[in-house]
PDB file of C-alpha atoms and ligand atoms in Angstrom:
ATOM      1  CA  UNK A   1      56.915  -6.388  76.788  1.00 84.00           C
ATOM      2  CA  UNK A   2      54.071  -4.276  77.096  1.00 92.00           C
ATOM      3  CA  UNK A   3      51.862  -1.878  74.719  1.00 96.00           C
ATOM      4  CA  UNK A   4      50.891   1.539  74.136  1.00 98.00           C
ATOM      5  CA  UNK A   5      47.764   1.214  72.153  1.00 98.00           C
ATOM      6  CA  UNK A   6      47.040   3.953  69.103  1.00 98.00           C
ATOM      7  CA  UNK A   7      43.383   4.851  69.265  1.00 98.00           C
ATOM      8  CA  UNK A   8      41.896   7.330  66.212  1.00 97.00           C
ATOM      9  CA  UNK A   9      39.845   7.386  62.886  1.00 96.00           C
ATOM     10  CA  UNK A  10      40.434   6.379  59.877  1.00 94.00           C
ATOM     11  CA  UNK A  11      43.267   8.832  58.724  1.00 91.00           C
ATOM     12  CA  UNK A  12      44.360  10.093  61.953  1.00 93.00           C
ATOM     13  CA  UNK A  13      47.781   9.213  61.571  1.00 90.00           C
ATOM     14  CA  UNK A  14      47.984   6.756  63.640  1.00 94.00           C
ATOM     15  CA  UNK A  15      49.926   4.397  61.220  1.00 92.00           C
ATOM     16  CA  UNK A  16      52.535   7.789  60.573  1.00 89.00           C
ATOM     17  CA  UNK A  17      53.243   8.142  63.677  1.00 94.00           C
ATOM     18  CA  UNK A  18      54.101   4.883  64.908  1.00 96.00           C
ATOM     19  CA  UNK A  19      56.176   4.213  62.183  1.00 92.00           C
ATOM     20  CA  UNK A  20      57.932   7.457  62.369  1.00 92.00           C
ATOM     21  CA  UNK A  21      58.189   6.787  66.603  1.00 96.00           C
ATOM     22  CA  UNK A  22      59.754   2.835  65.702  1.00 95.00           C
ATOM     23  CA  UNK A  23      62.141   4.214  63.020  1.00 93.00           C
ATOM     24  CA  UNK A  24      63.737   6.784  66.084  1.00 94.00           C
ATOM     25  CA  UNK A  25      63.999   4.008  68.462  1.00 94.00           C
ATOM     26  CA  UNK A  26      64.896   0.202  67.920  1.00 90.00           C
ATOM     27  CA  UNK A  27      62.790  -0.755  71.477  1.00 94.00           C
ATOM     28  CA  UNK A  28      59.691   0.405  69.994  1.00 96.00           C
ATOM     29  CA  UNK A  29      57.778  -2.043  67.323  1.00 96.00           C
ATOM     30  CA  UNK A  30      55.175  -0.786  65.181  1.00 96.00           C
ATOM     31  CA  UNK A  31      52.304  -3.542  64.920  1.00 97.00           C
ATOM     32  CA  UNK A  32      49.537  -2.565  62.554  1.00 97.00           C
ATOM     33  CA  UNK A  33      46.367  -4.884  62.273  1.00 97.00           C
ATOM     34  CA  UNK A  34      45.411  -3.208  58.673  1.00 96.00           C
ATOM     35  CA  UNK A  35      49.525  -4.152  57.335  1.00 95.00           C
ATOM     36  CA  UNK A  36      48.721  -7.608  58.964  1.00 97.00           C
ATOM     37  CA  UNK A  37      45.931  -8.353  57.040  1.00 97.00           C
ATOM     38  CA  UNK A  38      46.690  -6.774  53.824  1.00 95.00           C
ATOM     39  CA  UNK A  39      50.015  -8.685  53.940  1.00 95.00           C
ATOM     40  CA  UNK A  40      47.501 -11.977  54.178  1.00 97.00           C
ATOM     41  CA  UNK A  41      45.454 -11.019  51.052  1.00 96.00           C
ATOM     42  CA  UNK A  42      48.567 -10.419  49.236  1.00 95.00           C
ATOM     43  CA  UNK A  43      49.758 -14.086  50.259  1.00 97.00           C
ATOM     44  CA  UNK A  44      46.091 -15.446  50.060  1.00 97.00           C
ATOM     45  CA  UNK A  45      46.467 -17.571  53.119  1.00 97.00           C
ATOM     46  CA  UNK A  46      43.141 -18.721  54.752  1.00 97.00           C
ATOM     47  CA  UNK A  47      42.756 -15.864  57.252  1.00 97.00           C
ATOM     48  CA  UNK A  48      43.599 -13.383  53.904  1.00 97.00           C
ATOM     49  CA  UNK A  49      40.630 -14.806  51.699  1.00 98.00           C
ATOM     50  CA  UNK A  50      38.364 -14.460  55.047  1.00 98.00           C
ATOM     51  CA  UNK A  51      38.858 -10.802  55.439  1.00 98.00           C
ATOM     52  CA  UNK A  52      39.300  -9.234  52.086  1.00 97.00           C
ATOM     53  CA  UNK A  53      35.530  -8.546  51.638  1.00 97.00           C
ATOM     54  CA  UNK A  54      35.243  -7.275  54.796  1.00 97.00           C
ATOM     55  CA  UNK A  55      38.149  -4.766  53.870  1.00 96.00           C
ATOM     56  CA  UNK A  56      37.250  -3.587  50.321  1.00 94.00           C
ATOM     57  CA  UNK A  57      33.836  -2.897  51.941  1.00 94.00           C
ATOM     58  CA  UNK A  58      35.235  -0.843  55.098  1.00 94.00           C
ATOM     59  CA  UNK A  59      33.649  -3.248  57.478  1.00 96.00           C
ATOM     60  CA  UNK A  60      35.411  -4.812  60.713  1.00 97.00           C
ATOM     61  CA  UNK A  61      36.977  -8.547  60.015  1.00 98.00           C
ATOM     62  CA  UNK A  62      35.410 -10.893  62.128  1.00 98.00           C
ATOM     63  CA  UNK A  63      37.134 -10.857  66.205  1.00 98.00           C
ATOM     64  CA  UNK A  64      39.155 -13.675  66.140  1.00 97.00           C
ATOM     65  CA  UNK A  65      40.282 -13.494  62.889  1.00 98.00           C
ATOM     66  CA  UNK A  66      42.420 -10.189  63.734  1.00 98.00           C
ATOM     67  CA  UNK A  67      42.740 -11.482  67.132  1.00 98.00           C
ATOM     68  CA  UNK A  68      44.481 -14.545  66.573  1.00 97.00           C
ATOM     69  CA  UNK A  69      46.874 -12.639  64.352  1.00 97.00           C
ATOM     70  CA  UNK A  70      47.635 -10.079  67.063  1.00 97.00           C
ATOM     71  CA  UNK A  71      48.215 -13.222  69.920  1.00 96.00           C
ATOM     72  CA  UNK A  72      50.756 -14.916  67.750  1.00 95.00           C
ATOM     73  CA  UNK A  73      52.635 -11.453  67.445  1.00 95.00           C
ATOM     74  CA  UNK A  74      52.759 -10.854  71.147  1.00 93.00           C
ATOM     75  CA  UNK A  75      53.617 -14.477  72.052  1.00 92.00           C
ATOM     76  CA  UNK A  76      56.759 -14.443  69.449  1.00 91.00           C
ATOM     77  CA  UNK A  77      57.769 -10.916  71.164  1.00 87.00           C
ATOM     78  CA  UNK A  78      60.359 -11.063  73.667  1.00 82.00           C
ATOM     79  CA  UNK A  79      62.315  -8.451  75.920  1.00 84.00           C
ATOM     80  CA  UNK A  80      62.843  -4.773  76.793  1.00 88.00           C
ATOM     81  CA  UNK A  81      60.313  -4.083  73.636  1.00 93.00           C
ATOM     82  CA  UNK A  82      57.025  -1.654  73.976  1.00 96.00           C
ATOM     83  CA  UNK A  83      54.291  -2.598  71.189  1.00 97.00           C
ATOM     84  CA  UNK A  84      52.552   0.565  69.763  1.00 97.00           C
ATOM     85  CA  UNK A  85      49.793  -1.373  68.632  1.00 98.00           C
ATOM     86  CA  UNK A  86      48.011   0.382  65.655  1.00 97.00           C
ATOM     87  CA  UNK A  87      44.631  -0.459  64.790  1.00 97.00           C
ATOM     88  CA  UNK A  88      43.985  -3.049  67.674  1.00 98.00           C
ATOM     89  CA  UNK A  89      42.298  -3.142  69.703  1.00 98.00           C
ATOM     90  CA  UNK A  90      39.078  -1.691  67.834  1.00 98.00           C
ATOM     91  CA  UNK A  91      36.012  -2.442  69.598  1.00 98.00           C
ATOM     92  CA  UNK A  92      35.051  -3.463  73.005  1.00 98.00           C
ATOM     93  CA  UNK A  93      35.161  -7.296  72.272  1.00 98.00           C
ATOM     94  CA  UNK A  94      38.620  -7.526  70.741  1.00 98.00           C
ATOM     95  CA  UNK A  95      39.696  -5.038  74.115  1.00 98.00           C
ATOM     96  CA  UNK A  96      38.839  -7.791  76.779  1.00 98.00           C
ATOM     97  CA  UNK A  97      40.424 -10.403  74.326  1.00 97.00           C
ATOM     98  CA  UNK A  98      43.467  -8.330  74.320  1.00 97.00           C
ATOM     99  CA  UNK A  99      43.298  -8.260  78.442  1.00 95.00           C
ATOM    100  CA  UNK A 100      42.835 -11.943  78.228  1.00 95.00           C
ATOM    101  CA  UNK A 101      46.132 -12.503  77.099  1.00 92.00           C
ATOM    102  CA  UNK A 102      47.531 -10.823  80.061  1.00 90.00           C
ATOM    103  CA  UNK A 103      49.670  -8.376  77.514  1.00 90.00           C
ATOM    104  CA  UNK A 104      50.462  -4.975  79.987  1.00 93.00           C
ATOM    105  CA  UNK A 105      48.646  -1.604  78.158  1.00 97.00           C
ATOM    106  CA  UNK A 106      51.099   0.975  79.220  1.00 97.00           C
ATOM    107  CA  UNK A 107      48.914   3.690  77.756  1.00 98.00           C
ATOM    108  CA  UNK A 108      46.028   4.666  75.607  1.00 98.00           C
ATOM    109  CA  UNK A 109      46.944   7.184  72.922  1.00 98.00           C
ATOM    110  CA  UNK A 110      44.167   8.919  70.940  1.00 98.00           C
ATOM    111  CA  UNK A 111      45.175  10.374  67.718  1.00 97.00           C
ATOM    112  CA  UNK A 112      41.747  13.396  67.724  1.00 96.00           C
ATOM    113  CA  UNK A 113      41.081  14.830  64.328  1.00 95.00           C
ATOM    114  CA  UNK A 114      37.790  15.867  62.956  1.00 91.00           C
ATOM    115  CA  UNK A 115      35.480  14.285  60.578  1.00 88.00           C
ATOM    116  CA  UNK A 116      35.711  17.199  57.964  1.00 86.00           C
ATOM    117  CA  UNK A 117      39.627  16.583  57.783  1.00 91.00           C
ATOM    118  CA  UNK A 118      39.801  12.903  57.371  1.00 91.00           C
ATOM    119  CA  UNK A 119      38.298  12.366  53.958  1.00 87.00           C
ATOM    120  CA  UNK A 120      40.711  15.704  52.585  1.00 86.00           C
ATOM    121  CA  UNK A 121      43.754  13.050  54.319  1.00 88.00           C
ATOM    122  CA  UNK A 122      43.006  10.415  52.875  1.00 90.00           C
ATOM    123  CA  UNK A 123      42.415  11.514  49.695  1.00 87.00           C
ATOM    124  CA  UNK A 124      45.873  12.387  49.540  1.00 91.00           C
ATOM    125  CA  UNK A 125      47.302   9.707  50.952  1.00 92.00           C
ATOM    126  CA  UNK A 126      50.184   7.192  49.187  1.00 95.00           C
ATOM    127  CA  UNK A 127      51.072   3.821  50.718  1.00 93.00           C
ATOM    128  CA  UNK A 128      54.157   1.857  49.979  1.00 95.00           C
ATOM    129  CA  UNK A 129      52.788  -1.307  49.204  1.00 92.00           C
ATOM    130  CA  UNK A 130      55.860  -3.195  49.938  1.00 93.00           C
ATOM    131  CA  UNK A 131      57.948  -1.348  53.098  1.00 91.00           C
ATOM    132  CA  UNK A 132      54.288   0.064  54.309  1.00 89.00           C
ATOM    133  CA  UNK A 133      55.815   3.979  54.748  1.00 90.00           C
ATOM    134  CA  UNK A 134      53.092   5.893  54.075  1.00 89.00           C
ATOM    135  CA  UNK A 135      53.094   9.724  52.614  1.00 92.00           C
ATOM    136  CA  UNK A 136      50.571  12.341  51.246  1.00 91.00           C
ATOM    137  CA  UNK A 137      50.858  14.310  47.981  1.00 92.00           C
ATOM    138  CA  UNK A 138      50.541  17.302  50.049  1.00 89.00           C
ATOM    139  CA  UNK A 139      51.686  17.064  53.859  1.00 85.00           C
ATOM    140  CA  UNK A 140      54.444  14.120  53.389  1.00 88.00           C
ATOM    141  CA  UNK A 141      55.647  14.032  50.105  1.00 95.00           C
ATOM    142  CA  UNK A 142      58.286  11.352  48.919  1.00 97.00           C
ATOM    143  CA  UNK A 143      61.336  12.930  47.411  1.00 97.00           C
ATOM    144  CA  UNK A 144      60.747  11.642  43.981  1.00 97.00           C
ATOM    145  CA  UNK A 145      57.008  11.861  43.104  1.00 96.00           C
ATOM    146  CA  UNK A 146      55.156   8.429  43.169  1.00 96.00           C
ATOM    147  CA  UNK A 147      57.987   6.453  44.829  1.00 97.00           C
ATOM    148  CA  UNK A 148      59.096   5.614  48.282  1.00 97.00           C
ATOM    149  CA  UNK A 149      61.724   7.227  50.246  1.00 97.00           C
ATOM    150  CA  UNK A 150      62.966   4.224  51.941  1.00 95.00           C
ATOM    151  CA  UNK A 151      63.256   1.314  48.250  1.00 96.00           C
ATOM    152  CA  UNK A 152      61.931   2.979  45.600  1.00 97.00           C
ATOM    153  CA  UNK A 153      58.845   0.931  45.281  1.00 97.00           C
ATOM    154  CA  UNK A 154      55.906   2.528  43.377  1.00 97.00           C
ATOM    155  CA  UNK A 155      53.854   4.210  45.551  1.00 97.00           C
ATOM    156  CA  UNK A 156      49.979   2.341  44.913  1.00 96.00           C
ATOM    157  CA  UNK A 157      46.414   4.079  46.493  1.00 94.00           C
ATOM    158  CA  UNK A 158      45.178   1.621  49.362  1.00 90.00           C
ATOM    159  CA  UNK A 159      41.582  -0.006  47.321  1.00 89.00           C
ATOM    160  CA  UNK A 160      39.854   1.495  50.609  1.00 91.00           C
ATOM    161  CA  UNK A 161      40.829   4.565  50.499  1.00 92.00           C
ATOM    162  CA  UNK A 162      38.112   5.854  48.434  1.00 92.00           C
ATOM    163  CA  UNK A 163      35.702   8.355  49.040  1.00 90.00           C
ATOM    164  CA  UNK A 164      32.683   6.114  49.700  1.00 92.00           C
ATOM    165  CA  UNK A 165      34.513   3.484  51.493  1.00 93.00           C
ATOM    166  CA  UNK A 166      36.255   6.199  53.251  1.00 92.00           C
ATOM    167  CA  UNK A 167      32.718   7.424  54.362  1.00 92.00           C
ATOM    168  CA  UNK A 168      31.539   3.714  55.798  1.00 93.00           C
ATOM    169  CA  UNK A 169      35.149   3.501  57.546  1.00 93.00           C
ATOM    170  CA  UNK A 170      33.785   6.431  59.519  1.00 94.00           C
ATOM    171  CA  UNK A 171      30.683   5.255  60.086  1.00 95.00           C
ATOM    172  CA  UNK A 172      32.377   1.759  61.712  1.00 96.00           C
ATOM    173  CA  UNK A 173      34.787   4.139  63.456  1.00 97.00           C
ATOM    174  CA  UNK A 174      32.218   5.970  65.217  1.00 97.00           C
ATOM    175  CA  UNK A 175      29.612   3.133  66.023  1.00 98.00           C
ATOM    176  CA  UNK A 176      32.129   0.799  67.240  1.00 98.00           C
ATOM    177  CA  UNK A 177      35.831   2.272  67.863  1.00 98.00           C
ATOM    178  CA  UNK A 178      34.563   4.888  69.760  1.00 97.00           C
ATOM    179  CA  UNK A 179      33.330   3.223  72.976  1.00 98.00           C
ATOM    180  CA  UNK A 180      37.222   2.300  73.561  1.00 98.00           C
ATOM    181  CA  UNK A 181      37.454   6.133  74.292  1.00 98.00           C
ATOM    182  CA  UNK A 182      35.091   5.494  77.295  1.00 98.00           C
ATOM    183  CA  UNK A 183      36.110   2.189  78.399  1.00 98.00           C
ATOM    184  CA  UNK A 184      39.740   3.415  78.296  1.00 98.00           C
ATOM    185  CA  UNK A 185      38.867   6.728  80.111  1.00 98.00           C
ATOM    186  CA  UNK A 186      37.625   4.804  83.126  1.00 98.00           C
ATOM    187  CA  UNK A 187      41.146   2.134  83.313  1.00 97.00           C
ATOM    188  CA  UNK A 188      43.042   5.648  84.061  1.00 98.00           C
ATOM    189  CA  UNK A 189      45.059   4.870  80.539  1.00 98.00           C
ATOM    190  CA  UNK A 190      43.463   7.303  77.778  1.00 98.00           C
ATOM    191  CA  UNK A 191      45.431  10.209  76.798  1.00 98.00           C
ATOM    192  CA  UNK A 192      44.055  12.450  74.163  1.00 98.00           C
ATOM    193  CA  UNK A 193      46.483  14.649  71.871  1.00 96.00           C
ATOM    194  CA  UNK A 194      45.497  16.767  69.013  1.00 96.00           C
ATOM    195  CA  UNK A 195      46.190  14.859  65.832  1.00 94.00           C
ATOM    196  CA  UNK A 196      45.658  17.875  63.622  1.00 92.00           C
ATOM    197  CA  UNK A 197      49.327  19.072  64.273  1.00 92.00           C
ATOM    198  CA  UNK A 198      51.187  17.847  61.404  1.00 87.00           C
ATOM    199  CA  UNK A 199      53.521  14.825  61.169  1.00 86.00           C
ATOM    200  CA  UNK A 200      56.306  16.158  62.878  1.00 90.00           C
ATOM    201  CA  UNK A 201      54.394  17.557  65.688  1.00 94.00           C
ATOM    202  CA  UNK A 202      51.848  14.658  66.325  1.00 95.00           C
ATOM    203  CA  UNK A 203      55.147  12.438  66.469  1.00 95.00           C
ATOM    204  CA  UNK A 204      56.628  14.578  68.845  1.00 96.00           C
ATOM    205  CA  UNK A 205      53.083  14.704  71.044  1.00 96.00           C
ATOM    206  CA  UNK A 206      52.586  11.647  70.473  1.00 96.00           C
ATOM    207  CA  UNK A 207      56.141  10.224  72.139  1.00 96.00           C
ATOM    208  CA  UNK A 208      55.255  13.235  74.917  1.00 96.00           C
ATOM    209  CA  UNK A 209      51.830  11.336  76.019  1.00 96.00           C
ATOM    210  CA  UNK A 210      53.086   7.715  75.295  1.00 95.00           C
TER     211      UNK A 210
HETATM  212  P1  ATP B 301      44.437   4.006  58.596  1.00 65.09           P
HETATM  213  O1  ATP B 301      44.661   3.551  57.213  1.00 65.09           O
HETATM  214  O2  ATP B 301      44.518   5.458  58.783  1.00 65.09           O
HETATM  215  O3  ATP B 301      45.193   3.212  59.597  1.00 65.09           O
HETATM  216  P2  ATP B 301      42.294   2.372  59.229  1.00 65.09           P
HETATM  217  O4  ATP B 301      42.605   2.331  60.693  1.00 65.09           O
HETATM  218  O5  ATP B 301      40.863   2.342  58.831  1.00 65.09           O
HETATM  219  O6  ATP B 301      42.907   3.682  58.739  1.00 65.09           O
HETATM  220  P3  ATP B 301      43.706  -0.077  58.773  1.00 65.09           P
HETATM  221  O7  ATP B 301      43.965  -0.123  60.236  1.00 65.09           O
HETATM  222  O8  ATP B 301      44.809  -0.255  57.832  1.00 65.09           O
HETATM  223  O9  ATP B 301      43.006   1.266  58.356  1.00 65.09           O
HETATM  224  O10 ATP B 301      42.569  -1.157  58.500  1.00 65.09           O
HETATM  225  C1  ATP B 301      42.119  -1.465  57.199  1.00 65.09           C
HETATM  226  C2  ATP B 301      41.000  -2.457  57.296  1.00 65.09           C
HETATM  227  O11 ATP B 301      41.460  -3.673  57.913  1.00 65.09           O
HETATM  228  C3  ATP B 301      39.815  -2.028  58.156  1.00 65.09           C
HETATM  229  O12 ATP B 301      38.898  -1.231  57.437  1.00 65.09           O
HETATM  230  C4  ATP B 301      39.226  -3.391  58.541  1.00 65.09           C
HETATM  231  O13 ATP B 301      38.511  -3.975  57.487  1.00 65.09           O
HETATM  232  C5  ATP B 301      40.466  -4.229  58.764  1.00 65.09           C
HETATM  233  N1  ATP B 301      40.941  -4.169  60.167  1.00 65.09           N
HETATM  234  C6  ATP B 301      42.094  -3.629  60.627  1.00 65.09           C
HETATM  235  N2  ATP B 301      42.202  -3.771  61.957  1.00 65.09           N
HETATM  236  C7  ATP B 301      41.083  -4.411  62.370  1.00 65.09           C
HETATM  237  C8  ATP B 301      40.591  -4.846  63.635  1.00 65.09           C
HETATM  238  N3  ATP B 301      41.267  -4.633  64.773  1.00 65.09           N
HETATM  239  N4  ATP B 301      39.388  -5.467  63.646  1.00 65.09           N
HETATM  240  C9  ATP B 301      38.693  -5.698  62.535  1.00 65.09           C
HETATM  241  N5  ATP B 301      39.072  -5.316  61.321  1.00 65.09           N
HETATM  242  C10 ATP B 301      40.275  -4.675  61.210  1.00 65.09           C
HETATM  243 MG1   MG B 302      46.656   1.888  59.586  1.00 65.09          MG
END
């Protein structure tokens, strides 16, 4: 097994993209650290009731709480799989964790959209709170209004993804995701594609840098 990690803001389709990328090809398996832990608030285990604040308030769960649930994904993963990994690592600290476990990074894939176009995304945005597929009123509309392509669930707005949490996500995004641009620049594994492009086309960029 080994992992192409999906580096980006808040928004940048990063979430789209893999899911779109997994749904083409059954070796590919979409991991996403926000769908892990939302999943464990919705079954209030332990590691759910530890990280909801943090969520609602746009602020990084504590290391080893994400950590631990990314380990026990990678150990139960076996064969000819590649992991696009989706919102892990996302700071420096949870990086040299992920190293520790001696998982193989493939590639680092940076989704780059400006600032000024995130909150206008996510704004927009739809999540389907039961298959995850994610759409926006504008750019990825579901066929029927308000519910999801793939089971018909009613299509819910994710409690973060207001304006002013929006604007702290960003904030946490640049102070502390950022650095991974660096410290992946220097490992030879950072590629950088233009996540401004449209679904389709970010997809398709996206499987081109991977
Ligand atoms: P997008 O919804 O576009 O993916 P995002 O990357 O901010 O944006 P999620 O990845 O779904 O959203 O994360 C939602 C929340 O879950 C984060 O704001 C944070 O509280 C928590 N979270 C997710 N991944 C991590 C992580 N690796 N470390 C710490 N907290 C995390
Ligand atoms: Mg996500």
């Amino acid at each position: 097994m080994n992992i192409v990690i999906l580096l980006g803001a808040p928004g940048s389709g990063k979430g789209t993209v893999a899911a779109k990328l997994a749904a083409e090809n059954a070796n590919l398996k979409h991991v996403s650290s926000g769908d892990l832990l939302r999943g464990a608030v919705a079954k209030g285990t332990e590691a759910g009731q530890a990280a909801k604040g943090y969520m609602e308030a746009g602020k990084l769960v504590p290391d080893e709480l994400i950590a631990t649930m990314i380990k026990d994904v990678i150990a139960e993963s076996t064969g000819d799989v590649t992991m696009l990994l989706d919102g892990f690592p996302r700071n420096v600290a949870q990086a040299e964790i992920l190293e520790k476990t001696g998982a193989e990074i493939r590639s680092v894939v940076l989704l780059d959209v400006p600032d000024a176009i995130i909150q206008d995304r996510i704004a927009g945005r739809r999540t389907c709170p039961k298959c995850k597929a994610g759409y926006h009123v504008k750019a990825l509309p579901p066929k029927v209004e308000g519910k999801c392509d793939h089971c018909g669930t009613d299509l819910v707005i994710r409690k973060d993804d207001n304006p002013e949490t929006v604007k702290d996500r960003l904030v946490v995004y640049h102070q502390q995701t950022e650095p991974l641009i660096a410290y992946y620049k220097a490992k030879g594994l950072l590629r950088v594609i233009d996540g401004d492009q449209g679904p389709e086309k970010n997809a398709a960029a996206f499987k081109a840098a991977m």
